[in-house]
Short mmCIF file of C-alpha atoms in Angstrom, two decimals:
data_model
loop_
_atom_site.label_atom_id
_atom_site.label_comp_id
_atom_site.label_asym_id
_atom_site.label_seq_id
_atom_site.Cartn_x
_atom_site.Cartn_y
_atom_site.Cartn_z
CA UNK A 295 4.86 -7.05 -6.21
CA UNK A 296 3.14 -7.27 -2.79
CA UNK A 297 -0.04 -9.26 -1.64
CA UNK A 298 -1.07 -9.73 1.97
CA UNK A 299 -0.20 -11.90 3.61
CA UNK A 300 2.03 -13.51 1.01
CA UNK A 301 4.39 -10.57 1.45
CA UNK A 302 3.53 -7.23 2.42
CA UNK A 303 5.58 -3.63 3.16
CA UNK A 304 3.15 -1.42 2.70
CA UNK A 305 -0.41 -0.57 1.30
CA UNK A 306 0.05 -2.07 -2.37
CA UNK A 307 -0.27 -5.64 -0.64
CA UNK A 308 -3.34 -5.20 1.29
CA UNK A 309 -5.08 -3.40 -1.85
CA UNK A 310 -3.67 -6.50 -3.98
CA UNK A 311 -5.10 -9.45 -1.27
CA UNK A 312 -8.96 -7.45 -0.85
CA UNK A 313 -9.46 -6.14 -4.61
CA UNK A 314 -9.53 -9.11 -6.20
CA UNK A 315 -11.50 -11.27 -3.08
CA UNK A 316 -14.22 -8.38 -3.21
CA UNK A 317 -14.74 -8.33 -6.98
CA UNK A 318 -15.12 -12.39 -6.86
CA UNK A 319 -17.72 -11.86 -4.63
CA UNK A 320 -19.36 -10.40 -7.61
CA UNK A 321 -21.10 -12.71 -10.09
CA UNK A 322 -19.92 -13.26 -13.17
CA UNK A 323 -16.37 -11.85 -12.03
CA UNK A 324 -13.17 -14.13 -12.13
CA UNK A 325 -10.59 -12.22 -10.48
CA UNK A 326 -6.62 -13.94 -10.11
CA UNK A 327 -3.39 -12.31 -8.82
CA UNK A 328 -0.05 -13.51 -10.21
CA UNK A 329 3.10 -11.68 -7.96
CA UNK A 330 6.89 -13.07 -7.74
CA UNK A 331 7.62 -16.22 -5.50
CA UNK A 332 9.57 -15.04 -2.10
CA UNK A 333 10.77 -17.19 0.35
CA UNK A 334 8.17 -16.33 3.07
CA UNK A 335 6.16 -18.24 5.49
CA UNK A 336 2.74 -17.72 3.84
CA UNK A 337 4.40 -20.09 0.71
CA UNK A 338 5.88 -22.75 2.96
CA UNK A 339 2.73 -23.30 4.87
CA UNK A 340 0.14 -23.96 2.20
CA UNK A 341 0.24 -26.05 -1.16
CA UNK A 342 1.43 -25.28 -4.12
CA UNK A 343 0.94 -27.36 -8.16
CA UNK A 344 3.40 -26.42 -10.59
CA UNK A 345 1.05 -24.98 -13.57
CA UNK A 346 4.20 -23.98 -15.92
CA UNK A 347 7.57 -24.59 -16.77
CA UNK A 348 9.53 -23.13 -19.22
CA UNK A 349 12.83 -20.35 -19.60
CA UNK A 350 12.74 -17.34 -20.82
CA UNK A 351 16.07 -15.25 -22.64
CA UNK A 352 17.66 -11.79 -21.04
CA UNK A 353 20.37 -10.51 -22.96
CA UNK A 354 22.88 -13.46 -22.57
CA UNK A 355 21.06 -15.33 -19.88
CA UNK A 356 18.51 -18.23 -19.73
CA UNK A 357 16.06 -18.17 -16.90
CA UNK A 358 14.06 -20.98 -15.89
CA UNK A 359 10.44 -20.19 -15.35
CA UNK A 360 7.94 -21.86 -13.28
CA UNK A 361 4.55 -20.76 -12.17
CA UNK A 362 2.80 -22.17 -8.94
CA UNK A 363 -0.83 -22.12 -8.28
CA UNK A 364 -1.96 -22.14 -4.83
CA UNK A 365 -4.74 -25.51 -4.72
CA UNK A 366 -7.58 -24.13 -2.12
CA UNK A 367 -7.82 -20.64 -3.13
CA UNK A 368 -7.18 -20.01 0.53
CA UNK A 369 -7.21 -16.17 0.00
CA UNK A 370 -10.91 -15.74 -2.13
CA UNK A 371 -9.09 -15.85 -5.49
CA UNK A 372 -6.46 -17.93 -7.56
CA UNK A 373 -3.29 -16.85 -6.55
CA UNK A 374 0.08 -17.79 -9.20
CA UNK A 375 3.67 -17.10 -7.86
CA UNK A 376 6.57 -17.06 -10.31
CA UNK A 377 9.91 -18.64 -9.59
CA UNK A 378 13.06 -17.37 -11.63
CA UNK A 379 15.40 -19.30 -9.75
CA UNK A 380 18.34 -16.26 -8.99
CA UNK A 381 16.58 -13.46 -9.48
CA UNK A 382 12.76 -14.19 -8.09
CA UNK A 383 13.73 -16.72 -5.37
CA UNK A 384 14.37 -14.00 -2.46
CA UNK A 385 13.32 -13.26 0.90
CA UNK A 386 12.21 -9.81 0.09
CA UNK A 387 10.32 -8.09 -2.50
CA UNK A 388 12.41 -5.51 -2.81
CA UNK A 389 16.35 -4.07 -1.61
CA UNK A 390 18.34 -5.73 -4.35
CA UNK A 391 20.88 -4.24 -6.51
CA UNK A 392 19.36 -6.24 -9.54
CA UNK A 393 15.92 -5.08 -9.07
CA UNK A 394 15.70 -3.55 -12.65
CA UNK A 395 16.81 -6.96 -14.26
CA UNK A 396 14.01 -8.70 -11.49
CA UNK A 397 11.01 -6.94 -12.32
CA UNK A 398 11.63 -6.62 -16.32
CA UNK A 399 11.89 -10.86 -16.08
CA UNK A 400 9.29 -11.03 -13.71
CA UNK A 401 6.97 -9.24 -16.48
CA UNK A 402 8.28 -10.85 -19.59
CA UNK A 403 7.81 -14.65 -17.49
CA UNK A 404 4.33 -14.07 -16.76
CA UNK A 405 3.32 -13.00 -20.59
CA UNK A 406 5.87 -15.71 -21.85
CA UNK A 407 3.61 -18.37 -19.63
CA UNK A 408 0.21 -16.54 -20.64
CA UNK A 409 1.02 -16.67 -24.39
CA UNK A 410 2.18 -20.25 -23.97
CA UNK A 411 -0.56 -21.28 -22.33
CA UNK A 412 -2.92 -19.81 -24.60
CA UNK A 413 -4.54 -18.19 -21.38
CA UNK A 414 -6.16 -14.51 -22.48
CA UNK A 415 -7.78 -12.81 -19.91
CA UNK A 416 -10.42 -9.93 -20.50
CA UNK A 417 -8.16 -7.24 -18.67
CA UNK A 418 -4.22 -7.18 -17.39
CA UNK A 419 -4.68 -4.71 -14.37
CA UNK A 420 -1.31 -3.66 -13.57
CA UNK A 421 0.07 -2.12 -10.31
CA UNK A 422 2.48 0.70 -10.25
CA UNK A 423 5.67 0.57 -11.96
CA UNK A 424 6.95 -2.88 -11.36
CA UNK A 425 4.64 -4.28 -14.10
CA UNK A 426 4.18 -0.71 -15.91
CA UNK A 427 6.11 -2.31 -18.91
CA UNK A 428 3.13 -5.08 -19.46
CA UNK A 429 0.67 -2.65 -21.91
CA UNK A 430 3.92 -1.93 -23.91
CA UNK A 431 5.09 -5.11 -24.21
CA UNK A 432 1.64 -7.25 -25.23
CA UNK A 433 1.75 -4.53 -28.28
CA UNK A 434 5.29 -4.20 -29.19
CA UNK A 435 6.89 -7.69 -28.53
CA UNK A 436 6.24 -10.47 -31.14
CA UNK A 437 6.67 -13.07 -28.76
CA UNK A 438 2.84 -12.05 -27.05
CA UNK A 439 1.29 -11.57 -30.05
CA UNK A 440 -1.33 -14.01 -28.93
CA UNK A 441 -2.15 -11.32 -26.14
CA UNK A 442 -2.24 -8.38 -28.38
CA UNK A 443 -5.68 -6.09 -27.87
CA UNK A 444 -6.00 -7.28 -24.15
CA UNK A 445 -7.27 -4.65 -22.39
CA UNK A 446 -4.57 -3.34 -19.89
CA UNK A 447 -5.48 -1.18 -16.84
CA UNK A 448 -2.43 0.37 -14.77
CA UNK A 449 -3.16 2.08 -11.01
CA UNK A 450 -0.41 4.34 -9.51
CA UNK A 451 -0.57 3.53 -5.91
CA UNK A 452 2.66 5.77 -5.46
CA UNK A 453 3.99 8.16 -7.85
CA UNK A 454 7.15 8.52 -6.14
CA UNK A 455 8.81 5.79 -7.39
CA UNK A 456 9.38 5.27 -11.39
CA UNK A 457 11.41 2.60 -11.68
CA UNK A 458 13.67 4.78 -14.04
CA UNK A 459 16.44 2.91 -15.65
CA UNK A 460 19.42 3.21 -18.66
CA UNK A 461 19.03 2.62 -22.12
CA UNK A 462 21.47 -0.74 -21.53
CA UNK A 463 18.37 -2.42 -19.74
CA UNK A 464 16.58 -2.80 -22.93
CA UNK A 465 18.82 -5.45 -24.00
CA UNK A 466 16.88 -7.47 -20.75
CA UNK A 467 13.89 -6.98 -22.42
CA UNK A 468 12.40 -9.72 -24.88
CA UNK A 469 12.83 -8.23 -28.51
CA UNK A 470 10.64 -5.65 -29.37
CA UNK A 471 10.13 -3.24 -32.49
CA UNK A 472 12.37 -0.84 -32.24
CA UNK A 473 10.51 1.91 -34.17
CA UNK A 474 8.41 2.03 -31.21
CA UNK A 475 11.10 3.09 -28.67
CA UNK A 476 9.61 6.35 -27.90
CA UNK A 477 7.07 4.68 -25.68
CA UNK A 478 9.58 3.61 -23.37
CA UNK A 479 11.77 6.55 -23.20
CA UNK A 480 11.39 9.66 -20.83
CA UNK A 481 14.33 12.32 -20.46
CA UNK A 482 16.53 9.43 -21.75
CA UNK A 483 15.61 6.67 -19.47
CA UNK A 484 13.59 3.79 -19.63
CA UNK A 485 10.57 4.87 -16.86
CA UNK A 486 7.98 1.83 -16.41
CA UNK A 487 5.10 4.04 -15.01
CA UNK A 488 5.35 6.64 -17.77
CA UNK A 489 5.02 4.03 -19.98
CA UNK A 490 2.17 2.80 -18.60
CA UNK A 491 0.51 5.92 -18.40
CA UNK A 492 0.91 6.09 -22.20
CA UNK A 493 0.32 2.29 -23.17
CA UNK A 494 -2.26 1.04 -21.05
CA UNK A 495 -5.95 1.54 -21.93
CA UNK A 496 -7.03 3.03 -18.91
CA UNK A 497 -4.94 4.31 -15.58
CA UNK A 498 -6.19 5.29 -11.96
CA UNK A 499 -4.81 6.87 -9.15
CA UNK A 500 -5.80 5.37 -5.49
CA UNK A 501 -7.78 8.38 -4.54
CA UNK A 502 -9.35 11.12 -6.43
CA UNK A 503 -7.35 13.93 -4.55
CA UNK A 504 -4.19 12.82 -5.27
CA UNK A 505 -5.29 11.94 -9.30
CA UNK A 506 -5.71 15.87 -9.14
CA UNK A 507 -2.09 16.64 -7.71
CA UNK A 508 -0.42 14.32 -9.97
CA UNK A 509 -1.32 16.89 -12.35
CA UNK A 510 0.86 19.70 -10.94
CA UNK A 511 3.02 17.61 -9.01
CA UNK A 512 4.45 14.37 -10.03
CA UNK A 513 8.03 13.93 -10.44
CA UNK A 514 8.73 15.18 -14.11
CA UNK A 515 5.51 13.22 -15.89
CA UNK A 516 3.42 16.45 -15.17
CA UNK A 517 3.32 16.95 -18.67
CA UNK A 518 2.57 13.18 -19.80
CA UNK A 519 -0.91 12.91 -17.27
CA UNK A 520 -2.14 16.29 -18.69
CA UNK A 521 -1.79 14.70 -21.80
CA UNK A 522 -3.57 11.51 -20.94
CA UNK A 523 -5.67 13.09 -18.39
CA UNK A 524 -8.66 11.79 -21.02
CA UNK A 525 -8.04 8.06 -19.08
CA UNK A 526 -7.29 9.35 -16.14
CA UNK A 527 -9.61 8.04 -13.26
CA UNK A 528 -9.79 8.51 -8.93
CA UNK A 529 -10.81 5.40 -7.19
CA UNK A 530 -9.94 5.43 -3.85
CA UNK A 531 -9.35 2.29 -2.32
CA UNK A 532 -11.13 0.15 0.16
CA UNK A 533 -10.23 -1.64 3.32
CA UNK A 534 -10.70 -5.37 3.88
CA UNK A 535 -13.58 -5.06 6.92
CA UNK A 536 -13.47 -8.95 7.22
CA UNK A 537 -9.48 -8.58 7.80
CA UNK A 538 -10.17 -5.48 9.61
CA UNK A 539 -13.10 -6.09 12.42
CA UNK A 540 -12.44 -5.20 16.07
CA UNK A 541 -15.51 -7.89 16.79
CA UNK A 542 -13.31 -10.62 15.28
CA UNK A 543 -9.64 -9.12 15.20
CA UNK A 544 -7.81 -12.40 16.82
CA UNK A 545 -5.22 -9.98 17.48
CA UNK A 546 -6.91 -7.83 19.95
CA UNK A 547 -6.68 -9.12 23.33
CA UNK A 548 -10.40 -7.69 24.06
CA UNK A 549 -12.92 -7.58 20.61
CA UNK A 550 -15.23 -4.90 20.83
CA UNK A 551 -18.34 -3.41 18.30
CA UNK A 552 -19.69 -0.15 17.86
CA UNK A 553 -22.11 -1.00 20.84
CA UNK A 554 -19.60 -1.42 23.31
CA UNK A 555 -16.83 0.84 21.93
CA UNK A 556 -15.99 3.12 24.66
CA UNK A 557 -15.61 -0.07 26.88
CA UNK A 558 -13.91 -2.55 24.83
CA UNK A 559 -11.18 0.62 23.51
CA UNK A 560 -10.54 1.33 26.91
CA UNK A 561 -9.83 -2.45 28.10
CA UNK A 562 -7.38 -2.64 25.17
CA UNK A 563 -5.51 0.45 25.87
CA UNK A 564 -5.42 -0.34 29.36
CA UNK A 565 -3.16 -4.09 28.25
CA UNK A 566 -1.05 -2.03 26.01
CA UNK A 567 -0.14 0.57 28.14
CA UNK A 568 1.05 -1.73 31.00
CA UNK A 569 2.68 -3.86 28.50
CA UNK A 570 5.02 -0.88 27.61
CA UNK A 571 5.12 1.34 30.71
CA UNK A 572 2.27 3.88 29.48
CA UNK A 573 -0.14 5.39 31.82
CA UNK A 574 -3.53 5.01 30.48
CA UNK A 575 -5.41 7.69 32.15
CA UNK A 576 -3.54 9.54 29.53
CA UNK A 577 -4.81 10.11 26.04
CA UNK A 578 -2.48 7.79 23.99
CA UNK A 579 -1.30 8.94 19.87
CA UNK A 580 -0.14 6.78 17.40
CA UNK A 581 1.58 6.53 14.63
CA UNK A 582 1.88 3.44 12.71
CA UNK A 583 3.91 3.30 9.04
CA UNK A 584 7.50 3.22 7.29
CA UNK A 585 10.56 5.86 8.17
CA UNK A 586 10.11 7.81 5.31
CA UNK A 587 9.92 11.27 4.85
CA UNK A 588 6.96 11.05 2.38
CA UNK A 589 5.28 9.71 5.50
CA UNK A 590 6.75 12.66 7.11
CA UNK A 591 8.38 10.18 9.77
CA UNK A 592 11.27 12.72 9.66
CA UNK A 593 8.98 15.24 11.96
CA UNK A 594 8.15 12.68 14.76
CA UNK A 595 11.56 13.06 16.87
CA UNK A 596 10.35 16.82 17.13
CA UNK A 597 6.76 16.02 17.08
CA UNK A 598 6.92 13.34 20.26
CA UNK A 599 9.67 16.22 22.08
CA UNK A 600 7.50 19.47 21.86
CA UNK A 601 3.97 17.45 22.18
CA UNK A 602 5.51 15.86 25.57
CA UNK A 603 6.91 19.06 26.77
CA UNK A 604 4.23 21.41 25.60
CA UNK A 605 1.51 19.12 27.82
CA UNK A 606 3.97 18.71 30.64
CA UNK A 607 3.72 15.04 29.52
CA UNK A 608 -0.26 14.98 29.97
CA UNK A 609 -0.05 12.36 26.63
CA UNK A 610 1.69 9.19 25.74
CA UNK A 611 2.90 8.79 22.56
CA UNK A 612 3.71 5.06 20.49
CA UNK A 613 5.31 4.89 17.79
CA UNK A 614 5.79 1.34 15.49
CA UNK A 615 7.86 1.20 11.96
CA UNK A 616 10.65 0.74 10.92
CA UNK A 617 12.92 2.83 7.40
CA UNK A 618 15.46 5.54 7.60
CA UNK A 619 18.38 4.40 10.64
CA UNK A 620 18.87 8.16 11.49
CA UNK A 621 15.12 8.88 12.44
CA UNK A 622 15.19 5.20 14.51
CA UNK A 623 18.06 6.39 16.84
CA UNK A 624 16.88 9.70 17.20
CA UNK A 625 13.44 8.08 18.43
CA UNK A 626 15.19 5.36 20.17
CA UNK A 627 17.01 8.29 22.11
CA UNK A 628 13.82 9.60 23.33
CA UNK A 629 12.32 6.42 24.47
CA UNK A 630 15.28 7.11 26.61
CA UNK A 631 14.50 10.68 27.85
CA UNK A 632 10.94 10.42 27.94
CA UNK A 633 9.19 7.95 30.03
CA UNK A 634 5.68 8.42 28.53
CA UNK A 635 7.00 7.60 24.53
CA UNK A 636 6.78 3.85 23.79
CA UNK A 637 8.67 2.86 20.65
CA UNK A 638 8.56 -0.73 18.91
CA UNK A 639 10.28 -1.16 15.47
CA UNK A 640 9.94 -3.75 12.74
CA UNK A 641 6.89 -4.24 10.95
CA UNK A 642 4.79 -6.27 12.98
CA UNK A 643 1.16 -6.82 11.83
CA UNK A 644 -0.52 -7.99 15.09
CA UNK A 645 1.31 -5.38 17.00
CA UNK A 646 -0.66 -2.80 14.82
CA UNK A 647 -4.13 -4.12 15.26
CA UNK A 648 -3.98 -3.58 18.57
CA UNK A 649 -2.51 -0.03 18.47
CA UNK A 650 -5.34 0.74 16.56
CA UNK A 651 -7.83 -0.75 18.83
CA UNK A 652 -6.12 0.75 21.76
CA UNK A 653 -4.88 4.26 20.87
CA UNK A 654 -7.40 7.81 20.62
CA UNK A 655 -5.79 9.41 17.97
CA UNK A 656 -3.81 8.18 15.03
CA UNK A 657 -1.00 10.53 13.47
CA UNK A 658 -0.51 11.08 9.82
CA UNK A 659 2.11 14.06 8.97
CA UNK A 660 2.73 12.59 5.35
CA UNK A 661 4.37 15.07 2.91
CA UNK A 662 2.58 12.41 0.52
CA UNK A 663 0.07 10.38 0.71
CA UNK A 664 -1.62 8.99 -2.74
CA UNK A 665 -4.60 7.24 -0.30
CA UNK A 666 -3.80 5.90 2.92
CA UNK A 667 -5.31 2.91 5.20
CA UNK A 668 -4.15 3.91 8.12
CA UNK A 669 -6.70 6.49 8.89
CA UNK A 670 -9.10 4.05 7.84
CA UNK A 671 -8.07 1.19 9.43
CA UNK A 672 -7.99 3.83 12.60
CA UNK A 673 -11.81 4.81 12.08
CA UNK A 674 -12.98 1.09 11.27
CA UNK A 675 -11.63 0.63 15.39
CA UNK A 676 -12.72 4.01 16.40
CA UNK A 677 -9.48 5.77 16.75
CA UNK A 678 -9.84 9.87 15.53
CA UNK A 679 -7.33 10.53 12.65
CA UNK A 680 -5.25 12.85 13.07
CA UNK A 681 -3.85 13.72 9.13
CA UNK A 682 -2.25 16.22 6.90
CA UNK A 683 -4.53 17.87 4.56
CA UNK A 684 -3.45 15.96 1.32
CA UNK A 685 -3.88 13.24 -1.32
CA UNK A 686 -6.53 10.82 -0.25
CA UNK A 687 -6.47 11.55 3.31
CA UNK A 688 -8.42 15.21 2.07
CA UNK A 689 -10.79 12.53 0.40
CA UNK A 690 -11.56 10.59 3.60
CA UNK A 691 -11.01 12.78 6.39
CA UNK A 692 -12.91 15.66 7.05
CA UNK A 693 -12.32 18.32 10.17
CA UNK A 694 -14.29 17.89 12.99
CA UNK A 695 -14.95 21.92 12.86
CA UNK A 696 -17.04 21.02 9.35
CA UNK A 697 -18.96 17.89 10.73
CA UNK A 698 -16.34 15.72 10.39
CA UNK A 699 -15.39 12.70 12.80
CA UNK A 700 -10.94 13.30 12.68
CA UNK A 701 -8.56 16.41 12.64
CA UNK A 702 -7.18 18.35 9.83
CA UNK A 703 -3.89 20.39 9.67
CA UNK A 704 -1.93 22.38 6.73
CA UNK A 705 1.19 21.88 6.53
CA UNK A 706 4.01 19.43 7.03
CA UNK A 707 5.92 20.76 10.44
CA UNK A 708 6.08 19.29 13.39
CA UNK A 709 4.30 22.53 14.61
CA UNK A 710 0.97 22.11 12.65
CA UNK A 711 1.15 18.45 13.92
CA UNK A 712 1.83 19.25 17.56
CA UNK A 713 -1.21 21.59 17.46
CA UNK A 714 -3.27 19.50 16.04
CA UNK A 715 -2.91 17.28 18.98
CA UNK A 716 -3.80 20.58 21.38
CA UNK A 717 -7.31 20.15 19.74
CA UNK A 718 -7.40 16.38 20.09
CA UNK A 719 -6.63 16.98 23.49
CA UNK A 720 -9.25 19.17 23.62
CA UNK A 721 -11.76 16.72 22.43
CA UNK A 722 -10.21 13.74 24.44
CA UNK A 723 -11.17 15.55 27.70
CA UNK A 724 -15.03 16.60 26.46
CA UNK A 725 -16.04 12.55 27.32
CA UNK A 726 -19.38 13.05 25.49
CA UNK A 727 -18.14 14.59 22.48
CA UNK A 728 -15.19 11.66 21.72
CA UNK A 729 -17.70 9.42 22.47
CA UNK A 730 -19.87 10.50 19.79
CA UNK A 731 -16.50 10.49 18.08
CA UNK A 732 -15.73 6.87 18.79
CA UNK A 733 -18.93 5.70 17.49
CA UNK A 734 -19.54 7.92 14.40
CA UNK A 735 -15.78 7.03 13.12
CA UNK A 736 -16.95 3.20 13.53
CA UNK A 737 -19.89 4.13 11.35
CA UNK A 738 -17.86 4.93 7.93
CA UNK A 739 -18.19 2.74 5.17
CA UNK A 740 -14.94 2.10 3.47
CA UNK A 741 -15.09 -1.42 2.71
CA UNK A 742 -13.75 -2.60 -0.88
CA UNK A 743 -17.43 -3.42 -1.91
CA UNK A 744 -18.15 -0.46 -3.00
CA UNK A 745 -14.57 0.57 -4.30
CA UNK A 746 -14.99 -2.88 -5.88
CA UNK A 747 -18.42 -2.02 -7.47
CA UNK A 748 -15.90 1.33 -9.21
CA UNK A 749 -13.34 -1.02 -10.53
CA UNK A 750 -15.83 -3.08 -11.82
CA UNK A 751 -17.20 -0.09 -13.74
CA UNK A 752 -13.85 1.01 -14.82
CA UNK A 753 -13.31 -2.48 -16.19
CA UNK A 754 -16.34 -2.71 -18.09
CA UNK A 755 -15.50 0.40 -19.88
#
């Protein structure tokens, strides 16, 4: 439901604006994204045709339908928003009490305009639960009987969130055959990914470790990816590196390359840290990401406190996000105490570039974390990760104690964290070796052309 920069909040939207631009780049490859219409800048500021217009039936409701292309492919691929006017006509893609009833007509508009249209593509690939009911419903619902057979792929970006809902809901759904309920039902409850674990031809998680905890740990549907483990795939996902250049970044207020790293890191970190009061003698940590505890954002009040106290405040620490209201105040209390912690919430895109560009180290305490950018947008601007040993930051971080170029620690405690960031300190102070650091980091290939290259595989398949 996310594509940057149409709308972003987190990592689905910059996988869903570089996938499909990377695999265009490919010949023979005609790649679109269709996502809900929000009321966002990004759709005011460039044209839009009307390509469809027609209504669609929930329960007792009529919905009109439109579909808008965007006219100069401004982002490397078609991109198609769909209007429901009340219910996909918001300023956000998600937060509403309706969201069930949103997502179920966002799905059923864009198969109701496909079938219309008589437009069949070679492959649906579907993103996380929002449009986990698509495989089911191009089988099961008369009305997309011209689809039936397309191939569907589904990729769990976060298996957190299910999109569970009652039995009632169905009557939302266009009319399906009933004998086939079972496909929709786990526990009880309608859940959109676990049916598109068992509908869809072929599913992937976003990184290969966290494909292999799904198995033992995935909120109840331990049982279902066993079972379907035979389409089960790891792909981990790729960073845009056009998007993503410290040569290039607009957003920086110094660009820098591999060549002049040290020097153009140091220049940056220098205009950030007088901007908010930082000393930048000091080696400056980061984190960057939502309030949530699966980010572990819970830790960081105790994290900045014993880090600052435990150094005699010989760090600075900056935080920027935004989430949970009790872990803001308690960080916008220390920001109070401590005079060496900058805090900025919100999500603020430009803000992050140059934290990246400008910080040492990068934190990552996530209790879960299916792949994660940040640690490789970090790298890309020669930042050292520092990141919990899970999910597919185990697949793109390795220890600097085993060759590595970031820091590994266990377990999900401020303490681990904190002492992590003894040994980046450690490093920081040995000039030659984060050097070496800087540059290697900047060396890593994780651009989506090869990731793209894996889909491409998958697809053909």
């Amino acid at each position: 439901m996310e594509c940057y920069p149409v709308a972003k909040v987190g990592g689905l939207a910059d996988v869903v604006g570089a996938l499909p631009k990377y695999l265009n780049k490919i010949e023979g490859i005609e790649a679109s994204v269709i996502m809900p219409w929000y009321n966002k800048p990004f759709v005011h500021d460039h044209s839009f045709e009307i390509v469809f217009d027609g209504w669609i039936h929930q329960s007792v409701h009529t919905f009109q339908v439109q579909v808008m292309k965007e006219r100069s492919q401004t982002l490397g691929f078609d991109l198609y928003l769909v209007k429901i006017p009340g219910l996909l006509d918001r300023d956000n893609p998600y937060g509403y009490w309706d969201e069930s009833q949103q997502f179920l007509a966002f799905q059923h508009g864009v198969l109701h305009w496909l079938s219309a249209m008589k437009i069949r593509p070679d492959i649906l690939h579907c993103h996380d639960y929002h449009t986990g009911l698509v495989p089911f419903m191009i089988e099961n619902c008369p009305e997309f009987n011209f689809l039936k057979g397309v191939k569907t792929i589904g990729t769990i970006h976060n298996g957190e969130y299910q999109g569970q809902m009652r039995w009632d809901m169905a009557n939302y759904m266009p009319w399906f055959y009933g004998e086939n309920y079972g496909l929709l039902d786990w526990n009880g409850y309608i859940n959109p990914l676990a049916t598109m674990i068992k509908c869809c031809h072929a599913f992937n998680a976003v990184s290969g470790g966290y494909m292999q905890e799904l198995f033992q740990n995935f909120r109840g549907l331990e049982s279902l990816v066993q079972q379907e483990n035979g389409k089960a795939y790891g792909i981990i996902n790729g960073i845009d590196t056009e998007v993503w250049d410290p040569a290039t970044d607009a957003f920086l207020d110094f660009n820098f390359s591999k060549k002049d790293a040290s020097e153009g890191k140091w220049k940056n970190k220098k205009a950030l840290c007088e901007e908010y009061g930082l000393n930048p003698d000091l080696p400056l940590f980061s984190f960057i990401g939502r309030f949530a505890g699966e980010k572990g954002a819970d830790l960081l009040p105790k994290i900045v406190e014993k880090s600052i106290q435990q150094t005699q405040g010989r760090l600075n620490v900056m935080i920027l996000g935004s989430g949970e209201k009790q872990i803001e105040n308690e960080l916008k209390e220390l920001s109070g105490t401590y005079s060496n912690f900058a805090l900025d919430l919100g999500y603020k895109e430009y803000l992050s570039h140059k934290i990246y560009a400008s910080s040492d180290f990068l934190l990552m305490p996530s209790r879960v974390e299916p792949c994660g950018l940040n640690q490789m947008y970090a790298m890309r601007y020669g930042t050292v990760p520092i990141v919990r040993y899970i999910g597919g930051l185990r697949d793109t971080v390795e220890d600097i104690s085993t060759g590595g170029s970031g820091i590994n620690f266990g377990d999900a405690t401020a303490e681990d964290a904190v002492n992590a960031m003894h040994r980046a300190m450690h490093i920081y102070h040995d000039h030659d070796l984060m050097k070496n650091l800087i540059q290697s980091n900047m060396d890593f290939d994780f651009s989506w052309d090869k990731s793209a290259h894996i889909y491409l595989e998958l697809y053909r398949k």
